[in-house]
RNA sequence: GCGCGAUUAGCUCAGCGGCAGAGCGGCCCGUCCACACCGGGCAGGCCGGCGGUUCGAGUCCGUCAUCGCGUACCA
């Protein structure tokens, strides 16, 4: 085999696309559903919205998922990462409507059918961009299993789920107060409303006259036009006499009753509340309890419909107009401005949401949410990081019924037909709907999160019992940002537990009523948001967003991935900047050059499979060889363990430092001595170790930086691809103890000592003002009596120390690790600087000695601290005292 | 209002009972034999405030302050 010459610099653009297409063409990402005996590992992609393009947050999500997937693939699992996209009902419809608006059209000009066609066209072009971005990132997804929430198969799953819930009485239609967006003209679920504190005006209004009057407060004065009662607390003595009486509602001439309701907080305001059942969720409940009329005074656009002078006004024009009219009538008792209160906004367009009485479809969530909570509570689904559990339970344990109908055109049409005399039919999928002019299908579509809630199993063929479903369900872990824990994750839990049972399990579920419910995923791994270099949220308006493609072009996909992985602490936000990306690019280049050096020096990999590699016998290896092998073993074990905990920050940092600080800075430098040295056998051994460690390092890094590792590993080994190479840690079915290989404490201690000695002498040289490359005559006295006895050649090489000539007159010395290094620095030494340095060191050493002495004198410490801690402390004191002695004598010996 | 989290080097963050760490940035010095996308060295921290537990506290407990996030039916 001839090895390709490597350029002195890594060029991602020359590698990435070629490698990616090669992987896909070879079918490496496409697992077979046939049972091969290997365990399966499945992750479904959090489906991005078809309309959008991937932002840096997706890149973070994909980096994590791809790393998990690639490791499992290397471990021999039957690994599936299923890709796809979400139709994103309201978001997509808004985008296409905006596009139409630029042509001066509205969706009504096109009509429903043509509008939906238009959205499909948009989906084809926009969706393609996202798929291209995923390829650039290196996502090892199975493109043969790509899905879309509006696919025929997934639409059938949606219909099936609706029908089941409907038949079970868990879906119902009712007139309720829902969140209404007057701009999008659709209902929204609670979670699609974003609350923000805003300044408003709290006005107190007198209803009725004289004795027979009561004062209420409101921030939404215009709603008084729809008031049908005033409510007070039943035990409030101030209003006991008023309850049951009627008061005159100003501006309207209507008389409304005063009712007693425990919902009212007597301590707030005047203790009396105006009740507008058709325009406030709480008032709606009060209205139901007291059989109050539900008076609608606003239309779907937020325009006032109540008869009178305000008719036709927008709700925000009506508010000051009503207040002005009340003031005119001397009805305003007090005003408080500004008054800060929470206002709900449409999460899609930002319009202030209007609570509105409306006929909608709902999911009865209580039983579903209970199961979703229990699955996490009893550990069937592990939530990472665990702190998120509190938030999850808060939500799941106290969830209102879920409004699932949307007054949109883009989405899954509600599979219900209405016929004569109020007949309602929900046909099963495949069943013919009732026909005839008298029958009409519901015009609404389903909340987009209804179909995403089925994603983990609808994508695998549910409701059919498919080979894929059997092979890959339940999925292994769900990786996503904590921001959609409720939107999406909780819904998948609810619907997944409801739909899926384990066919092979005879054990009853927690309620003891049927086959065991199957969780949709064994674990949930939540990551944070990507923020800018200063930790600020990225936003288009702030102009601090990052386009992943731009960074990939400039730094390479591996660098982008590594940057994100470095910051990916579980649940934590990730701050990224160009500096970080550049640092990651530098790391890839460092790897490249380390490999280049190793290859140029004949690094060899005798066999590509672990356990069979003919590493030279341990006893014949140099200490440096044993050291790097031991460190590799330690790092392998740590990295392997951290993968189980989604600790990508730690994985990245550990591999970064191992590769750069240990492998490159020390091992390669030490290897240079051996490789150019006289001992023939030693050089051959070092070549083997050089290759072995590089091989393992590249494999450990491959899940994070797939491209550069592929390029280097194939060059090193002559194999086709690293994608299917065995993982150096624990393989499927192997025990943890087998990972990494044996540690070598003796070698680690020895090289540790060497590193400390070299570092101290380097510091000395630098303090003396010696150039790093300047060769200096030096004697290493006492080294024969230390464990560094065999390392003199290495130490001299690393420190540029020459063997002294006959008339050697040392002018300075460093004592460390039991070795005294005397250097002849006469020609360059600056005595004054030298004295200052020594005096400073003396102060430090004296303080250290004093501190340690005090600690040892502390009787509590000596009687209670563990023996090894005490021993270490004693050693520290001894070292400090030795330093003091040496420094004092050196100072005395200085000329002048 | 309630809940959760944060507060450590100039910046972004690790560390979570036993000598304060990383990356980037800053300063000094440079190698021509893997890499200037490099190498060697240095500086810079009362680990938010106060109290407690402990022989010993960034690390555990309490409290306050500031910030962030989530959530909420206070009109």
CSV table of C-alpha atoms in Angstrom, one decimal, chain A residues 345-692:
chain,number,residue,atom,x,y,z
A,345,UNK,CA,-48.9,37.0,22.7
A,346,UNK,CA,-49.2,34.7,19.8
A,347,UNK,CA,-45.9,32.8,19.7
A,348,UNK,CA,-46.0,32.9,15.9
A,349,UNK,CA,-46.8,36.5,15.1
A,350,UNK,CA,-46.6,38.4,18.4
A,351,UNK,CA,-50.2,39.7,18.2
A,352,UNK,CA,-51.8,40.0,21.6
A,353,UNK,CA,-54.0,37.0,22.1
A,354,UNK,CA,-57.7,37.4,22.8
A,355,UNK,CA,-59.5,34.9,25.0
A,356,UNK,CA,-62.5,33.9,23.0
A,357,UNK,CA,-65.5,31.7,23.4
A,358,UNK,CA,-65.4,29.3,20.6
A,359,UNK,CA,-66.4,25.8,19.5
A,360,UNK,CA,-63.2,23.7,19.2
A,361,UNK,CA,-61.8,20.1,19.5
A,362,UNK,CA,-60.0,19.2,22.7
A,363,UNK,CA,-57.9,16.3,24.0
A,364,UNK,CA,-58.8,15.3,27.5
A,365,UNK,CA,-55.3,15.2,28.9
A,366,UNK,CA,-55.7,14.1,32.5
A,367,UNK,CA,-55.2,10.3,32.0
A,368,UNK,CA,-52.6,10.8,29.3
A,369,UNK,CA,-50.6,13.3,31.3
A,370,UNK,CA,-50.8,11.1,34.4
A,371,UNK,CA,-49.1,8.3,32.4
A,372,UNK,CA,-46.6,10.7,31.0
A,373,UNK,CA,-45.6,11.9,34.5
A,374,UNK,CA,-45.5,8.4,35.9
A,375,UNK,CA,-43.1,7.1,33.2
A,376,UNK,CA,-40.5,9.7,34.3
A,377,UNK,CA,-41.4,9.3,38.0
A,378,UNK,CA,-40.8,5.6,38.1
A,379,UNK,CA,-37.6,5.8,36.0
A,380,UNK,CA,-38.8,4.1,32.8
A,381,UNK,CA,-37.7,7.3,31.0
A,382,UNK,CA,-34.6,8.9,32.4
A,383,UNK,CA,-34.5,12.7,32.1
A,384,UNK,CA,-31.1,14.4,31.6
A,385,UNK,CA,-30.3,16.7,33.3
A,386,UNK,CA,-32.4,15.5,36.3
A,387,UNK,CA,-33.1,19.1,37.4
A,388,UNK,CA,-35.5,19.4,34.5
A,389,UNK,CA,-37.8,16.8,36.1
A,390,UNK,CA,-39.3,19.4,38.4
A,391,UNK,CA,-40.3,21.5,35.4
A,392,UNK,CA,-41.6,18.5,33.6
A,393,UNK,CA,-43.8,17.4,36.5
A,394,UNK,CA,-45.1,20.9,37.0
A,395,UNK,CA,-46.3,21.0,33.5
A,396,UNK,CA,-47.6,17.4,33.1
A,397,UNK,CA,-49.3,17.3,36.5
A,398,UNK,CA,-51.3,20.4,35.9
A,399,UNK,CA,-52.1,20.6,32.3
A,400,UNK,CA,-55.4,22.0,30.9
A,401,UNK,CA,-57.2,20.1,28.1
A,402,UNK,CA,-55.4,20.5,24.9
A,403,UNK,CA,-57.1,22.5,22.1
A,404,UNK,CA,-56.2,20.7,18.9
A,405,UNK,CA,-58.3,22.4,16.3
A,406,UNK,CA,-56.8,25.2,14.2
A,407,UNK,CA,-58.6,27.4,11.8
A,408,UNK,CA,-55.9,26.9,9.2
A,409,UNK,CA,-55.7,25.3,5.8
A,410,UNK,CA,-52.3,23.7,6.0
A,411,UNK,CA,-52.3,20.6,8.1
A,412,UNK,CA,-54.2,17.4,8.8
A,413,UNK,CA,-57.8,18.0,8.3
A,414,UNK,CA,-59.9,16.9,11.2
A,415,UNK,CA,-61.5,13.5,10.1
A,416,UNK,CA,-65.0,14.3,11.3
A,417,UNK,CA,-68.1,14.8,9.1
A,418,UNK,CA,-71.2,16.6,10.2
A,419,UNK,CA,-74.6,15.6,8.8
A,420,UNK,CA,-78.2,16.4,9.2
A,421,UNK,CA,-79.8,16.8,12.6
A,422,UNK,CA,-76.4,17.3,14.3
A,423,UNK,CA,-75.1,13.9,13.2
A,424,UNK,CA,-71.3,13.6,13.8
A,425,UNK,CA,-69.2,10.8,12.2
A,426,UNK,CA,-65.6,10.0,12.6
A,427,UNK,CA,-64.8,7.3,10.1
A,428,UNK,CA,-61.8,5.0,10.5
A,429,UNK,CA,-58.9,5.4,8.1
A,430,UNK,CA,-59.8,3.7,4.8
A,431,UNK,CA,-63.4,3.8,5.6
A,432,UNK,CA,-65.6,5.9,3.3
A,433,UNK,CA,-66.8,9.1,4.9
A,434,UNK,CA,-70.5,9.7,4.7
A,435,UNK,CA,-71.5,11.1,1.3
A,436,UNK,CA,-74.2,13.4,0.1
A,437,UNK,CA,-74.7,17.2,0.1
A,438,UNK,CA,-76.0,17.1,3.6
A,439,UNK,CA,-72.6,16.0,4.9
A,440,UNK,CA,-69.6,18.2,5.4
A,441,UNK,CA,-66.1,17.6,6.7
A,442,UNK,CA,-64.9,19.8,9.6
A,443,UNK,CA,-63.1,22.7,8.0
A,444,UNK,CA,-60.3,22.9,10.6
A,445,UNK,CA,-56.9,21.2,10.8
A,446,UNK,CA,-55.1,19.7,13.7
A,447,UNK,CA,-52.5,21.4,15.8
A,448,UNK,CA,-49.1,20.6,14.3
A,449,UNK,CA,-47.9,19.2,17.6
A,450,UNK,CA,-50.5,16.4,17.3
A,451,UNK,CA,-48.7,14.8,14.4
A,452,UNK,CA,-45.3,15.5,15.9
A,453,UNK,CA,-46.5,13.7,19.0
A,454,UNK,CA,-46.7,10.5,17.0
A,455,UNK,CA,-43.2,11.0,15.4
A,456,UNK,CA,-41.3,8.3,17.2
A,457,UNK,CA,-43.6,5.5,15.9
A,458,UNK,CA,-45.5,7.0,13.0
A,459,UNK,CA,-42.2,7.3,11.2
A,460,UNK,CA,-41.6,3.6,11.7
A,461,UNK,CA,-44.8,2.5,10.1
A,462,UNK,CA,-47.4,2.6,12.9
A,463,UNK,CA,-50.3,1.8,12.9
A,464,UNK,CA,-49.1,-1.2,10.9
A,465,UNK,CA,-46.9,-3.8,12.7
A,466,UNK,CA,-43.9,-3.2,10.5
A,467,UNK,CA,-40.4,-4.8,10.7
A,468,UNK,CA,-39.0,-1.3,11.3
A,469,UNK,CA,-41.3,-0.8,14.2
A,470,UNK,CA,-40.3,-4.1,15.7
A,471,UNK,CA,-36.6,-3.5,15.1
A,472,UNK,CA,-36.2,0.1,16.1
A,473,UNK,CA,-39.0,0.9,18.6
A,474,UNK,CA,-38.9,2.1,21.3
A,475,UNK,CA,-36.3,4.6,20.4
A,476,UNK,CA,-33.2,5.0,22.6
A,477,UNK,CA,-33.0,8.6,23.4
A,478,UNK,CA,-34.7,11.8,22.5
A,479,UNK,CA,-32.2,14.7,22.1
A,480,UNK,CA,-33.6,18.2,21.9
A,481,UNK,CA,-33.5,21.6,23.4
A,482,UNK,CA,-35.2,22.2,26.7
A,483,UNK,CA,-37.3,24.9,25.0
A,484,UNK,CA,-39.6,22.3,23.5
A,485,UNK,CA,-39.9,20.0,26.4
A,486,UNK,CA,-43.6,20.8,26.8
A,487,UNK,CA,-44.4,21.5,23.1
A,488,UNK,CA,-43.1,18.3,21.9
A,489,UNK,CA,-41.5,15.9,24.4
A,490,UNK,CA,-44.5,15.8,26.7
A,491,UNK,CA,-46.8,15.2,23.8
A,492,UNK,CA,-44.8,12.3,22.5
A,493,UNK,CA,-44.8,10.8,26.0
A,494,UNK,CA,-48.6,11.2,26.2
A,495,UNK,CA,-49.5,9.9,22.8
A,496,UNK,CA,-46.7,7.3,22.7
A,497,UNK,CA,-47.7,5.7,26.0
A,498,UNK,CA,-51.3,5.7,24.9
A,499,UNK,CA,-50.7,4.2,21.5
A,500,UNK,CA,-47.9,1.7,22.0
A,501,UNK,CA,-47.9,-1.4,24.1
A,502,UNK,CA,-45.3,-4.0,24.3
A,503,UNK,CA,-46.6,-7.0,22.4
A,504,UNK,CA,-44.2,-9.4,24.1
A,505,UNK,CA,-45.0,-8.3,27.6
A,506,UNK,CA,-47.6,-10.1,29.6
A,507,UNK,CA,-47.2,-7.8,32.6
A,508,UNK,CA,-49.9,-5.3,33.2
A,509,UNK,CA,-49.3,-1.6,33.1
A,510,UNK,CA,-49.1,0.6,36.2
A,511,UNK,CA,-52.9,0.7,36.4
A,512,UNK,CA,-53.1,-3.1,36.1
A,513,UNK,CA,-55.5,-2.9,33.2
A,514,UNK,CA,-53.7,-4.0,30.1
A,515,UNK,CA,-50.5,-4.8,28.5
A,516,UNK,CA,-47.5,-2.8,29.5
A,517,UNK,CA,-47.4,0.7,27.9
A,518,UNK,CA,-44.2,1.3,26.0
A,519,UNK,CA,-42.3,4.5,26.5
A,520,UNK,CA,-41.4,6.2,23.2
A,521,UNK,CA,-37.8,6.6,24.3
A,522,UNK,CA,-35.7,5.3,27.2
A,523,UNK,CA,-34.1,8.6,27.9
A,524,UNK,CA,-34.5,12.3,27.2
A,525,UNK,CA,-31.3,14.4,26.8
A,526,UNK,CA,-32.0,18.1,26.9
A,527,UNK,CA,-29.4,20.6,25.7
A,528,UNK,CA,-29.5,24.3,25.9
A,529,UNK,CA,-29.7,27.2,23.5
A,530,UNK,CA,-26.8,28.4,21.4
A,531,UNK,CA,-25.9,32.0,22.4
A,532,UNK,CA,-23.4,34.5,21.1
A,533,UNK,CA,-19.9,35.2,22.4
A,534,UNK,CA,-21.3,37.4,25.2
A,535,UNK,CA,-23.9,34.9,26.2
A,536,UNK,CA,-26.8,36.7,24.6
A,537,UNK,CA,-29.7,35.0,22.9
A,538,UNK,CA,-29.3,35.0,19.1
A,539,UNK,CA,-31.9,36.9,17.2
A,540,UNK,CA,-32.3,38.2,13.7
A,541,UNK,CA,-33.1,41.7,15.0
A,542,UNK,CA,-29.9,41.7,17.1
A,543,UNK,CA,-28.0,40.6,14.1
A,544,UNK,CA,-25.9,38.1,16.1
A,545,UNK,CA,-27.1,34.9,14.4
A,546,UNK,CA,-24.8,32.4,13.0
A,547,UNK,CA,-25.4,30.6,9.8
A,548,UNK,CA,-24.0,27.1,10.2
A,549,UNK,CA,-23.2,26.9,6.4
A,550,UNK,CA,-21.1,30.1,6.6
A,551,UNK,CA,-19.1,28.7,9.4
A,552,UNK,CA,-18.7,25.3,7.7
A,553,UNK,CA,-17.4,27.1,4.7
A,554,UNK,CA,-14.9,29.0,6.7
A,555,UNK,CA,-13.8,26.6,9.4
A,556,UNK,CA,-15.0,23.2,8.2
A,557,UNK,CA,-17.9,21.0,9.5
A,558,UNK,CA,-15.7,19.3,12.0
A,559,UNK,CA,-14.7,22.6,13.6
A,560,UNK,CA,-18.3,23.7,13.8
A,561,UNK,CA,-19.2,20.4,15.4
A,562,UNK,CA,-16.3,20.4,17.8
A,563,UNK,CA,-17.1,24.0,18.9
A,564,UNK,CA,-20.6,23.1,19.7
A,565,UNK,CA,-19.6,19.9,21.5
A,566,UNK,CA,-17.1,21.7,23.6
A,567,UNK,CA,-19.9,23.9,25.0
A,568,UNK,CA,-22.5,21.2,25.3
A,569,UNK,CA,-22.8,20.6,29.0
A,570,UNK,CA,-26.1,18.8,29.8
A,571,UNK,CA,-28.9,21.3,29.9
A,572,UNK,CA,-26.6,24.3,29.7
A,573,UNK,CA,-26.6,27.0,27.1
A,574,UNK,CA,-23.7,27.2,24.7
A,575,UNK,CA,-21.9,30.4,23.9
A,576,UNK,CA,-20.1,30.3,20.6
A,577,UNK,CA,-18.0,32.8,18.7
A,578,UNK,CA,-15.7,32.8,15.7
A,579,UNK,CA,-12.7,32.6,18.0
A,580,UNK,CA,-14.0,29.3,19.4
A,581,UNK,CA,-14.6,28.1,15.8
A,582,UNK,CA,-11.2,29.1,14.8
A,583,UNK,CA,-9.8,27.3,17.8
A,584,UNK,CA,-11.6,24.1,16.8
A,585,UNK,CA,-10.3,24.5,13.3
A,586,UNK,CA,-6.8,24.8,14.7
A,587,UNK,CA,-7.4,21.6,16.6
A,588,UNK,CA,-8.3,19.7,13.5
A,589,UNK,CA,-5.2,21.0,11.9
A,590,UNK,CA,-3.1,20.0,14.8
A,591,UNK,CA,-4.5,16.5,14.5
A,592,UNK,CA,-3.8,16.5,10.8
A,593,UNK,CA,-0.2,17.5,11.4
A,594,UNK,CA,0.3,15.0,14.3
A,595,UNK,CA,-0.9,12.3,11.9
A,596,UNK,CA,1.3,13.7,9.1
A,597,UNK,CA,4.3,13.5,11.4
A,598,UNK,CA,3.5,10.0,12.5
A,599,UNK,CA,3.1,8.8,9.0
A,600,UNK,CA,6.3,10.5,7.8
A,601,UNK,CA,8.1,8.7,10.6
A,602,UNK,CA,6.7,5.3,9.7
A,603,UNK,CA,4.0,4.9,12.2
A,604,UNK,CA,2.4,1.6,11.5
A,605,UNK,CA,-0.8,-0.1,12.4
A,606,UNK,CA,-0.3,-3.9,12.1
A,607,UNK,CA,-4.0,-4.8,12.2
A,608,UNK,CA,-7.1,-2.8,12.1
A,609,UNK,CA,-9.0,-4.8,14.7
A,610,UNK,CA,-8.7,-4.2,18.4
A,611,UNK,CA,-7.2,-6.9,20.5
A,612,UNK,CA,-5.3,-8.3,17.6
A,613,UNK,CA,-2.9,-5.6,17.2
A,614,UNK,CA,0.7,-6.7,17.5
A,615,UNK,CA,1.9,-4.1,19.9
A,616,UNK,CA,5.4,-5.0,21.1
A,617,UNK,CA,5.7,-6.8,24.4
A,618,UNK,CA,5.1,-4.4,27.2
A,619,UNK,CA,8.4,-5.2,28.8
A,620,UNK,CA,10.3,-4.1,25.7
A,621,UNK,CA,8.6,-0.7,25.4
A,622,UNK,CA,10.2,2.5,26.5
A,623,UNK,CA,8.8,4.3,29.5
A,624,UNK,CA,7.4,7.0,27.2
A,625,UNK,CA,5.6,4.4,25.1
A,626,UNK,CA,4.1,2.8,28.2
A,627,UNK,CA,3.1,6.3,29.5
A,628,UNK,CA,1.2,7.3,26.4
A,629,UNK,CA,-0.5,3.9,26.3
A,630,UNK,CA,-1.5,4.2,29.9
A,631,UNK,CA,-2.9,7.7,29.4
A,632,UNK,CA,-4.8,6.5,26.3
A,633,UNK,CA,-6.3,3.8,28.4
A,634,UNK,CA,-7.4,6.3,31.0
A,635,UNK,CA,-8.8,8.7,28.5
A,636,UNK,CA,-10.7,6.0,26.7
A,637,UNK,CA,-12.4,4.9,29.9
A,638,UNK,CA,-13.4,8.4,30.8
A,639,UNK,CA,-14.7,9.3,27.4
A,640,UNK,CA,-16.6,6.1,27.2
A,641,UNK,CA,-18.3,6.8,30.6
A,642,UNK,CA,-19.1,10.4,29.7
A,643,UNK,CA,-20.9,9.3,26.5
A,644,UNK,CA,-23.4,7.6,28.8
A,645,UNK,CA,-24.1,10.8,30.6
A,646,UNK,CA,-24.2,13.1,27.5
A,647,UNK,CA,-21.2,15.0,28.9
A,648,UNK,CA,-20.0,16.3,25.5
A,649,UNK,CA,-18.1,19.2,27.0
A,650,UNK,CA,-16.0,16.9,29.1
A,651,UNK,CA,-15.5,14.4,26.2
A,652,UNK,CA,-14.3,17.2,23.9
A,653,UNK,CA,-12.0,18.8,26.5
A,654,UNK,CA,-10.5,15.5,27.5
A,655,UNK,CA,-9.7,14.5,23.9
A,656,UNK,CA,-8.5,17.9,23.0
A,657,UNK,CA,-6.0,18.0,25.9
A,658,UNK,CA,-5.0,14.4,25.4
A,659,UNK,CA,-4.3,14.9,21.7
A,660,UNK,CA,-2.7,18.3,22.0
A,661,UNK,CA,-0.9,18.5,25.3
A,662,UNK,CA,0.0,14.8,25.8
A,663,UNK,CA,0.2,13.2,22.5
A,664,UNK,CA,1.6,16.1,20.5
A,665,UNK,CA,3.5,18.2,23.0
A,666,UNK,CA,5.1,15.4,25.0
A,667,UNK,CA,4.8,12.1,23.3
A,668,UNK,CA,5.8,13.2,19.8
A,669,UNK,CA,8.6,15.3,21.2
A,670,UNK,CA,9.9,12.3,23.2
A,671,UNK,CA,9.4,10.0,20.2
A,672,UNK,CA,11.7,12.2,18.1
A,673,UNK,CA,14.5,11.3,20.4
A,674,UNK,CA,13.9,7.6,20.1
A,675,UNK,CA,13.2,7.7,16.3
A,676,UNK,CA,16.5,9.5,15.6
A,677,UNK,CA,18.4,7.7,18.3
A,678,UNK,CA,20.8,4.8,17.8
A,679,UNK,CA,18.8,2.0,19.3
A,680,UNK,CA,17.3,0.2,16.4
A,681,UNK,CA,14.6,-1.9,18.1
A,682,UNK,CA,13.4,1.1,20.2
A,683,UNK,CA,12.6,3.1,17.1
A,684,UNK,CA,10.5,0.2,15.7
A,685,UNK,CA,8.6,-0.1,18.9
A,686,UNK,CA,7.9,3.6,19.0
A,687,UNK,CA,6.6,3.5,15.4
A,688,UNK,CA,4.1,0.9,16.5
A,689,UNK,CA,3.0,2.8,19.5
A,690,UNK,CA,2.8,6.0,17.5
A,691,UNK,CA,0.4,4.3,15.1
A,692,UNK,CA,-1.5,2.5,17.8
